[in-house]
């Protein structure tokens, strides 16, 4: 039973971690929180749903792959738009302004989807091979396995992207000191936009996984995971990439264990109770908060 | 000039006062948008059909019947604001609504204070009619009736001897689950777990893993189909083999849509018979499909009958004012034979028409149990 709860928690944690990474990346670079991050997963899930519906007759892994890539691309575009519309115009304004514009974007996106596709649950057809392997008495469905692998893969590639590439260096430099980075000839606008694209893509990937895992998509599906991802980012230290990964997995595990060993009634109470404790006793998060110092 | 204007306005006002109104208005409130829109639309369409048919017959007391349709989004706050709007319209003499117990209970206070008759077609929480409100009626059975009948079915027909009971912490879901549990305890069946989940949550694997370890014969869920579908799906994926049983909130095609092939074999109790197989409903089912281009889903026949019950109350006294409708329905001899059968009210305003049917998911469809 413990192993099963562990696997449940890890799957959930992987999804939370991807959303948390989006928050943390954007916070690292512009020191602002993008509350529309949860909606990226909603946009991702719905575009995957649309692509899957279009390619319905085709069999094999192709539709799934196409759906995944399309949803990442679409979310990336939405990410660019969010940066242009909600953040760039208020860059000189107090931070509260950007917080409010991003909340506005979040509500706007939810309502566009609600009006456009309706407010009920939309189901994903079971495109993924059903079946499972048994690991020491615990069941891991193929889908859970795929989610875990993909989440780890995305996190590793992000780590490489940030620490080993030119783009990563420009992001870190921008996070460290905007003005100095600009003086050093780094195109900080481009670094910021690209950060939004990467963050949106991670959110969309989480959304597609979420949609496939639970089999449903709904216009407000991004809200709760968004808040959980935000919690996870704070848990690990806002602006810290490895912290976000750690925070996401830790939150997923805590939820699974709380619901599994204490009571399902208190699942969210635990998740957010921990958030309050962390904020009170270790406001910089478990792993500190600097993106630039990694 | 100003005096002249005032005079004209006063004259107009007098004019409208003295003229007898030519329409009778019924309010209609259900969730037309939001997560339960599908059921709400079905319910409202049933009412629309009844009103259109009444008008085609020449109206009620020679007046045109008008349905003032409002949306409560299954939200108690919206329900109260809709109720306030309806009672502030003096032309509205009675209301059919609401769908959810959580929305109906606060709204009923407003209707009762305004002396407007409210008949709910689908709110099953016992509390709705236990507030001592004279103007509140209900056309469906309560959870207090549904829960125990479902428990007996689980024990006697399905042979259950141990169970886990889950609910969604709403007035409806928790109420139903409590009734189910209490009857089970009364009959000496092991209730291994009684726990709430969070409405709108998607991940129930933790609590289901715990249930798997308890290995009950049956899982009962008091709640609606979005969570019900996910529960049955995740339970099967975790290898939980217990029978999955739930109430009327999951009687919806979406339950199988969300639950997928994993929902096969789930048992759903519902307040109404399979409409197509009922001789008195067959004609209604056909008319409904012709009018709206879609089949009867769940509560349409209740909506249809509720409007006709109100019409019957008006016809009984020949008066279409608020108080007369309530008094007519409170009379012991009041009865109405309709699509859902014979409706008579007891002293609480609850129907005496006890109907509960059991369905099982077979090949992605809800079919009557045992057929």
XYZ file of C-alpha atoms in Angstrom:
665
model
C 0.000 0.000 0.000
C 2.799 2.395 0.886
C 4.465 1.797 -2.465
C 1.185 2.449 -4.256
C 0.728 5.740 -2.389
C 4.311 6.606 -3.300
C 3.621 6.043 -6.983
C 0.352 8.000 -6.810
C 2.193 10.837 -5.140
C 5.109 10.830 -7.557
C 2.836 10.997 -10.592
C 0.953 13.924 -9.125
C 4.199 15.490 -7.936
C 5.740 15.299 -11.399
C 2.819 17.277 -12.792
C 2.983 19.846 -9.979
C 6.720 20.206 -10.475
C 6.303 21.136 -14.147
C 3.795 23.853 -13.254
C 6.003 25.039 -10.379
C 8.929 25.363 -12.802
C 6.891 27.787 -14.878
C 6.272 30.027 -11.869
C 9.846 29.853 -10.729
C 11.417 30.603 -14.120
C 9.299 33.696 -14.627
C 9.823 34.826 -11.059
C 13.556 34.315 -11.405
C 13.788 36.489 -14.488
C 11.351 39.336 -13.823
C 10.741 38.981 -10.060
C 7.012 38.805 -10.668
C 4.473 36.063 -10.292
C 2.499 35.073 -13.341
C -0.854 33.871 -12.068
C -1.890 32.850 -15.569
C 0.562 29.946 -15.316
C -2.164 27.461 -14.327
C -4.160 28.443 -17.391
C -1.266 27.350 -19.600
C -1.999 23.780 -18.595
C -5.666 24.315 -19.430
C -4.724 25.715 -22.852
C -2.358 22.777 -23.330
C -4.971 20.194 -22.399
C -7.591 21.688 -24.686
C -5.295 21.995 -27.685
C -4.217 18.389 -27.182
C -7.893 17.442 -27.032
C -8.568 19.303 -30.294
C -5.627 17.709 -32.109
C -6.570 14.247 -30.859
C -10.128 14.775 -32.098
C -8.837 15.868 -35.514
C -6.522 12.877 -35.825
C -9.009 10.468 -34.280
C -8.875 7.786 -36.988
C -5.078 7.548 -36.980
C -3.660 4.895 -34.709
C -0.355 4.471 -32.966
C 1.758 7.023 -31.145
C 1.569 9.630 -33.918
C -1.635 11.463 -32.816
C -0.407 11.632 -29.250
C 2.949 13.028 -30.305
C 1.312 15.539 -32.625
C -1.100 16.581 -29.883
C 1.742 17.065 -27.460
C 3.808 19.167 -29.850
C 0.846 21.270 -30.969
C -0.219 22.024 -27.420
C 3.322 23.056 -26.505
C 3.473 25.306 -29.550
C 0.098 26.897 -28.895
C 0.861 27.463 -25.226
C 4.191 28.984 -26.269
C 2.322 31.486 -28.434
C -0.056 32.257 -25.586
C 3.017 32.711 -23.375
C 4.423 35.309 -25.781
C 1.058 37.070 -25.844
C 0.837 37.092 -22.052
C 4.281 38.658 -21.783
C 3.421 41.290 -24.409
C -0.032 42.139 -23.100
C 0.142 41.637 -19.365
C 3.752 42.179 -18.353
C 5.678 44.367 -20.798
C 3.322 47.373 -20.663
C 3.468 47.480 -16.869
C 7.139 46.721 -16.458
C 7.848 50.147 -15.018
C 4.769 50.078 -12.761
C 4.729 48.731 -9.195
C 4.757 44.905 -9.004
C 1.120 44.832 -7.936
C 0.064 46.001 -11.400
C 1.608 42.976 -13.113
C 0.102 40.674 -10.517
C -3.323 42.036 -11.327
C -2.856 41.944 -15.092
C -1.787 38.314 -14.869
C -4.864 37.487 -12.797
C -6.875 39.248 -15.482
C -5.273 37.118 -18.181
C -6.107 34.021 -16.159
C -9.785 34.933 -15.888
C -9.865 35.994 -19.532
C -8.420 32.676 -20.755
C -10.826 30.660 -18.602
C -13.801 32.549 -19.936
C -12.696 32.383 -23.567
C -12.535 28.607 -23.260
C -15.794 28.429 -21.314
C -17.655 30.417 -23.957
C -15.851 28.707 -26.819
C -16.128 25.046 -25.883
C -18.636 25.023 -23.050
C -18.449 24.667 -19.333
C -18.858 20.933 -18.928
C -16.181 18.276 -18.639
C -14.727 17.198 -21.981
C -13.433 13.657 -22.016
C -10.236 12.453 -23.569
C -10.689 9.255 -25.531
C -8.446 6.568 -24.108
C -5.633 7.001 -26.603
C -3.038 5.549 -24.344
C -2.592 1.810 -24.166
C -4.265 0.615 -20.984
C -2.399 -1.895 -18.936
C -0.040 -1.904 -16.030
C 3.031 -3.471 -14.523
C 3.158 -4.656 -10.939
C 6.031 -3.441 -8.809
C 6.200 -5.086 -5.421
C 2.406 -5.243 -5.103
C 1.812 -1.745 -6.446
C 0.291 -1.061 -9.825
C 1.941 1.341 -12.234
C -0.226 1.935 -15.274
C 1.609 2.546 -18.545
C 0.229 6.073 -18.498
C 1.626 6.748 -15.019
C 4.976 5.388 -16.144
C 4.937 7.588 -19.241
C 4.032 10.662 -17.179
C 6.847 10.031 -14.743
C 9.396 9.458 -17.504
C 8.271 12.479 -19.471
C 8.272 14.719 -16.412
C 11.769 13.633 -15.468
C 12.897 14.016 -19.088
C 11.520 17.540 -19.295
C 13.118 18.507 -15.997
C 16.510 17.158 -17.031
C 16.352 18.951 -20.377
C 15.365 22.160 -18.631
C 18.311 21.796 -16.291
C 20.624 21.319 -19.255
C 18.994 24.215 -21.088
C 19.543 26.593 -18.200
C 23.010 25.463 -17.158
C 24.676 24.467 -20.409
C 23.380 26.691 -23.186
C 23.835 30.248 -24.323
C 20.121 30.887 -23.774
C 20.412 29.561 -20.241
C 23.326 31.852 -19.513
C 21.402 34.860 -20.810
C 18.414 33.932 -18.624
C 20.637 33.548 -15.573
C 22.379 36.813 -16.275
C 19.049 38.611 -16.659
C 17.864 37.082 -13.410
C 21.034 38.191 -11.642
C 20.937 41.804 -12.689
C 18.817 43.180 -15.499
C 20.735 46.402 -16.040
C 24.140 44.823 -15.912
C 23.035 42.056 -18.269
C 21.810 44.681 -20.691
C 25.120 46.555 -20.464
C 26.938 43.313 -21.180
C 25.073 43.110 -24.461
C 22.466 40.539 -23.522
C 19.125 41.001 -25.218
C 17.053 40.925 -22.046
C 13.747 41.344 -23.866
C 14.453 38.224 -25.833
C 15.565 36.346 -22.747
C 12.336 37.362 -20.982
C 10.088 36.339 -23.883
C 11.878 33.021 -24.239
C 11.464 32.398 -20.522
C 7.719 32.907 -20.899
C 7.668 30.492 -23.825
C 9.542 27.817 -21.882
C 7.338 28.343 -18.818
C 4.177 28.106 -20.920
C 5.472 24.977 -22.617
C 6.124 23.298 -19.269
C 2.654 24.280 -18.098
C 1.121 22.894 -21.279
C 3.030 19.631 -20.907
C 1.661 19.351 -17.377
C -1.830 20.082 -18.702
C -1.662 17.381 -21.368
C -0.460 14.865 -18.780
C -3.156 15.957 -16.379
C -5.811 15.624 -19.070
C -4.633 12.197 -20.192
C -4.190 10.937 -16.651
C -7.628 11.906 -15.400
C -9.331 11.688 -18.779
C -11.127 15.017 -18.563
C -10.536 18.651 -19.461
C -12.553 21.571 -18.206
C -12.231 25.326 -18.539
C -11.295 25.796 -14.873
C -8.992 22.779 -14.675
C -5.901 25.015 -14.497
C -6.905 26.838 -11.354
C -6.278 24.291 -8.626
C -3.120 22.763 -10.146
C -1.953 26.340 -10.714
C -2.310 27.120 -7.029
C -0.647 23.821 -6.151
C 2.215 24.546 -8.533
C 2.591 27.966 -6.949
C 2.713 26.312 -3.530
C 5.317 23.871 -4.773
C 7.433 26.719 -6.148
C 7.321 28.498 -2.783
C 8.100 25.265 -0.992
C 11.307 24.831 -2.949
C 12.178 28.516 -3.029
C 10.709 30.902 -5.584
C 13.196 31.405 -8.401
C 15.078 28.192 -7.719
C 14.708 25.640 -10.502
C 15.793 22.548 -8.627
C 13.758 23.854 -5.714
C 10.622 23.860 -7.859
C 11.265 20.265 -8.891
C 11.785 19.302 -5.292
C 8.747 21.290 -4.126
C 6.444 19.726 -6.727
C 7.413 16.175 -5.912
C 7.297 16.886 -2.168
C 3.816 18.390 -2.448
C 2.507 15.487 -4.524
C 3.874 12.997 -2.005
C 2.508 14.925 0.964
C -0.955 15.052 -0.561
C -0.938 11.356 -1.351
C 0.292 10.432 2.116
C -2.119 12.773 3.892
C -5.073 11.427 1.930
C -3.776 7.884 2.195
C -2.941 7.713 5.866
C -4.932 10.428 7.551
C -8.065 11.361 5.673
C -9.057 12.422 2.177
C -11.082 15.206 3.800
C -7.856 16.938 4.782
C -5.840 16.534 1.591
C -5.820 20.226 0.675
C -5.637 21.305 4.299
C -2.269 19.575 4.478
C -0.987 20.955 1.218
C -1.776 24.525 2.169
C -0.966 24.079 5.851
C 2.570 23.158 4.839
C 2.667 26.250 2.646
C 1.813 28.448 5.624
C 4.417 26.749 7.813
C 7.093 27.211 5.165
C 6.171 30.843 4.667
C 6.362 31.496 8.403
C 9.516 29.581 9.264
C 11.478 29.456 6.039
C 10.119 32.117 3.688
C 12.978 31.641 1.248
C 11.891 28.019 0.702
C 13.776 24.825 1.391
C 16.444 25.375 -1.201
C 16.764 29.167 -1.202
C 15.707 31.466 -3.970
C 18.394 32.395 -6.456
C 18.056 31.251 -10.042
C 21.337 32.967 -10.904
C 23.482 31.272 -8.307
C 22.901 27.719 -9.381
C -45.875 70.974 -19.002
C -44.490 69.033 -16.092
C -47.955 68.755 -14.547
C -49.322 67.473 -17.804
C -46.603 64.843 -17.957
C -47.358 63.740 -14.400
C -51.022 63.476 -15.294
C -50.297 61.341 -18.333
C -48.075 59.028 -16.294
C -50.716 58.701 -13.585
C -53.357 57.918 -16.185
C -51.167 55.267 -17.744
C -50.483 53.755 -14.358
C -54.189 53.592 -13.599
C -54.766 52.010 -16.959
C -52.355 49.158 -16.341
C -53.688 48.668 -12.836
C -57.276 48.277 -13.781
C -56.591 45.882 -16.605
C -56.628 42.224 -15.652
C -53.202 40.633 -16.450
C -53.397 38.415 -19.490
C -50.466 36.212 -18.603
C -49.698 33.869 -15.741
C -45.992 33.658 -15.016
C -44.126 30.680 -13.579
C -40.503 31.038 -12.577
C -38.081 28.322 -13.625
C -34.635 28.073 -12.056
C -31.999 25.450 -12.756
C -28.285 25.422 -13.593
C -28.288 26.378 -17.281
C -24.561 27.076 -17.325
C -21.751 25.704 -15.216
C -20.791 22.140 -14.476
C -24.337 20.836 -14.205
C -25.714 22.704 -17.194
C -26.590 19.563 -19.050
C -29.022 18.350 -16.413
C -30.348 21.840 -15.863
C -31.076 22.339 -19.565
C -32.851 19.000 -19.698
C -34.981 20.011 -16.730
C -35.787 23.428 -18.175
C -36.704 21.902 -21.539
C -39.222 19.649 -19.821
C -40.824 22.742 -18.312
C -40.780 24.612 -21.614
C -42.584 21.745 -23.296
C -45.284 21.705 -20.612
C -45.826 25.461 -20.961
C -45.970 25.308 -24.763
C -48.474 22.486 -24.630
C -50.625 24.313 -22.103
C -50.681 27.398 -24.320
C -51.515 25.271 -27.364
C -54.503 23.957 -25.419
C -55.698 27.540 -24.953
C -53.714 28.544 -21.879
C -54.643 28.391 -18.208
C -57.944 30.007 -17.179
C -57.892 31.505 -20.667
C -54.606 33.269 -19.999
C -51.254 32.686 -21.622
C -48.721 30.876 -19.505
C -45.222 32.329 -19.474
C -42.080 30.679 -18.149
C -39.508 33.079 -16.683
C -36.350 31.014 -17.063
C -33.373 31.782 -14.823
C -29.955 30.269 -14.282
C -28.576 29.454 -10.812
C -25.340 27.755 -12.024
C -25.867 25.200 -9.202
C -24.438 27.909 -6.953
C -26.236 28.836 -3.712
C -25.348 32.536 -4.158
C -26.747 32.663 -7.682
C -29.784 30.705 -6.528
C -30.607 33.299 -3.892
C -30.197 36.172 -6.310
C -32.411 34.425 -8.891
C -35.024 33.802 -6.194
C -34.956 37.469 -5.198
C -35.455 38.534 -8.807
C -38.395 36.188 -9.233
C -40.226 37.221 -6.066
C -39.763 40.889 -6.929
C -41.820 40.322 -10.089
C -45.440 40.473 -8.873
C -46.575 38.505 -11.927
C -44.668 35.366 -10.937
C -47.132 33.202 -8.981
C -45.099 30.005 -8.565
C -41.609 28.656 -9.200
C -40.280 25.329 -10.435
C -36.775 24.888 -9.028
C -34.059 24.334 -8.108
C -32.079 21.291 -9.138
C -29.478 21.038 -6.354
C -30.250 20.802 -2.678
C -27.438 23.234 -1.925
C -29.136 25.842 -4.120
C -32.711 24.962 -3.191
C -32.425 25.266 0.584
C -31.310 28.930 0.760
C -33.619 29.929 -2.107
C -36.648 28.287 -0.444
C -36.395 30.772 2.444
C -36.961 33.617 0.008
C -39.903 32.026 -1.768
C -41.532 31.173 1.538
C -41.126 34.700 2.880
C -42.733 36.059 -0.282
C -45.525 33.479 -0.187
C -44.584 32.119 -3.598
C -45.100 28.410 -4.187
C -41.866 26.549 -4.948
C -41.815 23.014 -6.201
C -38.440 21.383 -6.645
C -38.215 18.685 -9.269
C -34.893 17.199 -8.181
C -33.485 18.434 -4.853
C -33.363 15.338 -2.684
C -31.909 16.565 0.639
C -34.533 15.942 3.365
C -33.914 19.409 4.815
C -35.651 21.148 1.894
C -39.093 20.254 3.216
C -38.226 20.105 6.906
C -37.982 23.837 7.454
C -41.676 24.194 8.214
C -42.266 26.158 5.012
C -45.843 26.035 3.812
C -45.016 27.063 0.262
C -42.323 24.435 -0.423
C -43.058 21.209 -2.293
C -41.004 18.435 -3.798
C -41.795 16.075 -6.663
C -38.931 13.609 -6.141
C -38.127 11.334 -3.221
C -35.648 12.431 -0.562
C -32.235 11.026 0.311
C -33.800 9.761 3.512
C -35.886 7.484 1.298
C -33.318 6.835 -1.429
C -30.399 5.999 0.894
C -32.023 3.181 2.865
C -33.687 1.601 -0.190
C -30.290 1.612 -1.908
C -28.679 0.043 1.180
C -31.266 -2.715 1.256
C -30.682 -3.326 -2.424
C -26.922 -3.548 -1.844
C -27.379 -6.038 0.992
C -30.272 -8.150 -0.279
C -29.712 -8.164 -4.017
C -25.964 -7.662 -4.325
C -25.084 -9.638 -1.188
C -22.817 -6.950 0.269
C -21.396 -7.531 3.731
C -18.726 -4.818 3.946
C -18.511 -1.386 2.386
C -16.639 1.893 2.122
C -18.747 5.036 1.810
C -17.469 8.210 0.135
C -19.203 11.535 -0.416
C -18.432 14.938 -1.916
C -19.194 16.967 1.239
C -22.142 18.747 -0.432
C -25.615 18.884 1.102
C -26.729 16.304 -1.452
C -23.783 13.927 -1.495
C -23.037 13.829 2.188
C -26.725 13.612 3.112
C -27.267 10.637 0.832
C -24.084 8.905 1.985
C -25.065 9.349 5.644
C -28.491 7.814 5.049
C -26.849 4.932 3.220
C -24.333 4.379 6.000
C -26.869 4.622 8.830
C -29.089 1.989 7.276
C -26.066 -0.265 6.722
C -25.060 0.049 10.389
C -28.653 -0.647 11.386
C -28.533 -3.867 9.400
C -25.220 -4.898 10.884
C -23.029 -4.471 7.813
C -19.390 -3.433 8.266
C -18.793 0.158 7.214
C -15.012 0.213 6.885
C -14.696 3.839 5.890
C -16.832 6.959 5.729
C -14.997 9.880 4.190
C -15.401 13.031 2.162
C -13.561 13.911 -1.022
C -13.237 17.388 -2.467
C -15.740 18.389 -5.140
C -13.820 19.468 -8.248
C -10.746 17.459 -7.316
C -9.393 15.074 -9.950
C -7.103 12.794 -8.023
C -8.635 10.238 -5.687
C -5.930 7.597 -5.979
C -4.734 8.036 -2.395
C -8.080 7.315 -0.756
C -8.782 4.535 -3.269
C -5.466 2.884 -2.479
C -6.545 2.804 1.134
C -9.873 1.283 0.104
C -8.021 -1.346 -1.901
C -6.211 -2.423 1.247
C -9.518 -2.628 3.151
C -10.958 -4.849 0.381
C -14.677 -4.083 0.860
C -17.466 -5.760 -1.133
C -18.836 -2.414 -2.200
C -17.909 1.253 -2.568
C -20.804 3.670 -2.267
C -20.394 7.240 -3.476
C -22.773 10.080 -2.650
C -22.114 12.811 -5.198
C -22.244 13.946 -8.790
C -20.968 12.378 -12.011
C -17.737 14.369 -12.574
C -16.245 12.950 -9.388
C -18.171 9.662 -9.641
C -16.781 8.928 -13.100
C -13.220 9.667 -12.019
C -13.618 7.575 -8.863
C -14.763 4.455 -10.683
C -12.055 4.897 -13.322
C -9.235 5.364 -10.840
C -10.522 2.561 -8.609
C -10.421 0.070 -11.458
C -6.990 1.280 -12.600
C -5.701 0.628 -9.097
C -7.175 -2.846 -9.205
C -10.022 -2.262 -6.752
C -12.589 -4.951 -7.481
C -15.406 -3.886 -5.166
C -18.817 -3.160 -6.699
C -19.143 0.567 -7.342
C -22.542 1.940 -6.399
C -23.810 5.490 -6.480
C -26.976 7.590 -6.488
C -29.011 9.736 -8.848
C -26.266 12.375 -9.160
C -24.370 9.964 -11.411
C -27.373 9.034 -13.521
C -26.002 10.801 -16.566
C -24.301 9.719 -19.810
C -21.302 11.811 -18.738
C -20.707 9.326 -15.918
C -19.821 6.642 -18.470
C -18.043 9.165 -20.681
C -15.709 10.189 -17.858
C -15.500 6.747 -16.283
C -14.711 5.134 -19.627
C -14.708 1.352 -19.988
C -13.825 1.162 -16.289
C -17.384 2.220 -15.409
C -18.774 -1.140 -16.635
C -20.773 -2.862 -13.947
C -21.268 0.230 -11.776
C -24.688 0.405 -10.115
C -26.620 3.681 -10.171
C -29.891 4.299 -8.376
C -32.253 6.791 -9.910
C -35.527 8.429 -9.013
C -37.254 7.465 -12.216
C -37.905 4.449 -14.384
C -36.357 3.932 -17.830
C -38.506 6.511 -19.562
C -38.747 4.700 -22.900
C -40.240 1.597 -21.270
C -43.017 3.397 -19.402
C -46.309 3.377 -21.293
C -47.416 6.731 -19.833
C -44.065 8.325 -20.680
C -43.535 6.928 -24.171
C -45.559 9.676 -25.757
C -43.740 12.354 -23.756
C -40.350 10.966 -24.757
C -41.344 11.181 -28.424
C -42.749 14.718 -28.147
C -39.665 15.891 -26.266
C -37.334 14.496 -28.886
C -39.350 16.060 -31.689
C -39.401 19.467 -30.003
C -35.771 19.718 -28.844
C -33.999 17.330 -31.201
C -32.409 15.441 -28.326
C -33.504 12.592 -26.099
C -34.802 12.941 -22.551
C -31.756 12.768 -20.314
C -32.675 12.733 -16.656
C -35.014 15.213 -15.056
C -37.030 16.506 -18.030
C -40.129 14.478 -17.038
C -39.923 15.947 -13.516
C -39.745 19.469 -14.917
C -42.670 18.699 -17.189
C -44.780 17.273 -14.372
C -43.941 20.116 -11.969
C -45.385 22.675 -14.388
C -48.454 20.510 -14.893
C -48.872 20.093 -11.125
C -48.954 23.879 -10.773
C -51.471 24.111 -13.624
C -53.593 21.437 -11.938
C -53.522 23.477 -8.722
C -54.739 26.578 -10.576
C -57.463 24.635 -12.380
C -58.632 23.160 -9.081
C -59.537 26.506 -7.554
C -59.928 28.548 -10.696
C -57.652 31.155 -9.156
C -54.128 31.945 -10.226
C -52.865 33.930 -7.251
C -49.928 32.897 -5.110
C -51.858 31.864 -1.991
C -54.527 29.867 -3.831
C -51.911 27.725 -5.581
C -50.270 26.815 -2.274
C -53.607 26.075 -0.609
C -54.744 23.906 -3.517
C -51.568 21.827 -3.345
C -51.828 21.550 0.448
C -55.332 20.096 0.228
C -55.281 16.406 1.176
C -57.172 15.305 -1.923
C -54.807 17.013 -4.360
C -53.285 14.659 -6.859
C -51.795 14.725 -10.314
C -51.223 11.854 -12.707
C -48.355 12.562 -15.055
C -45.278 11.217 -16.725
C -43.562 10.417 -13.421
C -46.674 8.732 -12.052
C -49.156 9.946 -9.456
C -47.986 12.862 -7.350
C -49.638 13.493 -3.971
C -48.107 15.539 -1.180
C -47.789 14.674 2.506
C -47.927 17.229 5.313
C -44.297 18.283 4.672
C -44.891 18.886 0.983
C -43.014 15.716 0.016
C -44.327 13.417 -2.662
C -45.871 10.092 -1.648
C -44.774 8.645 -4.964
C -41.856 6.459 -3.893
C -39.973 5.361 -6.957
C -36.370 4.270 -7.022
C -34.910 2.229 -9.823
C -31.541 0.556 -10.098
C -29.421 0.690 -13.189
C -26.173 -0.947 -14.146
C -23.608 0.266 -16.678
C -23.519 -2.168 -19.553
C -21.547 -1.447 -22.721
C -21.355 2.223 -21.821
C -25.098 2.617 -21.213
C -27.260 2.637 -18.109
C -29.666 -0.278 -18.363
C -32.200 -1.381 -15.731
C -30.595 -3.793 -13.278
C -31.432 -7.411 -13.949
C -32.637 -6.870 -17.529
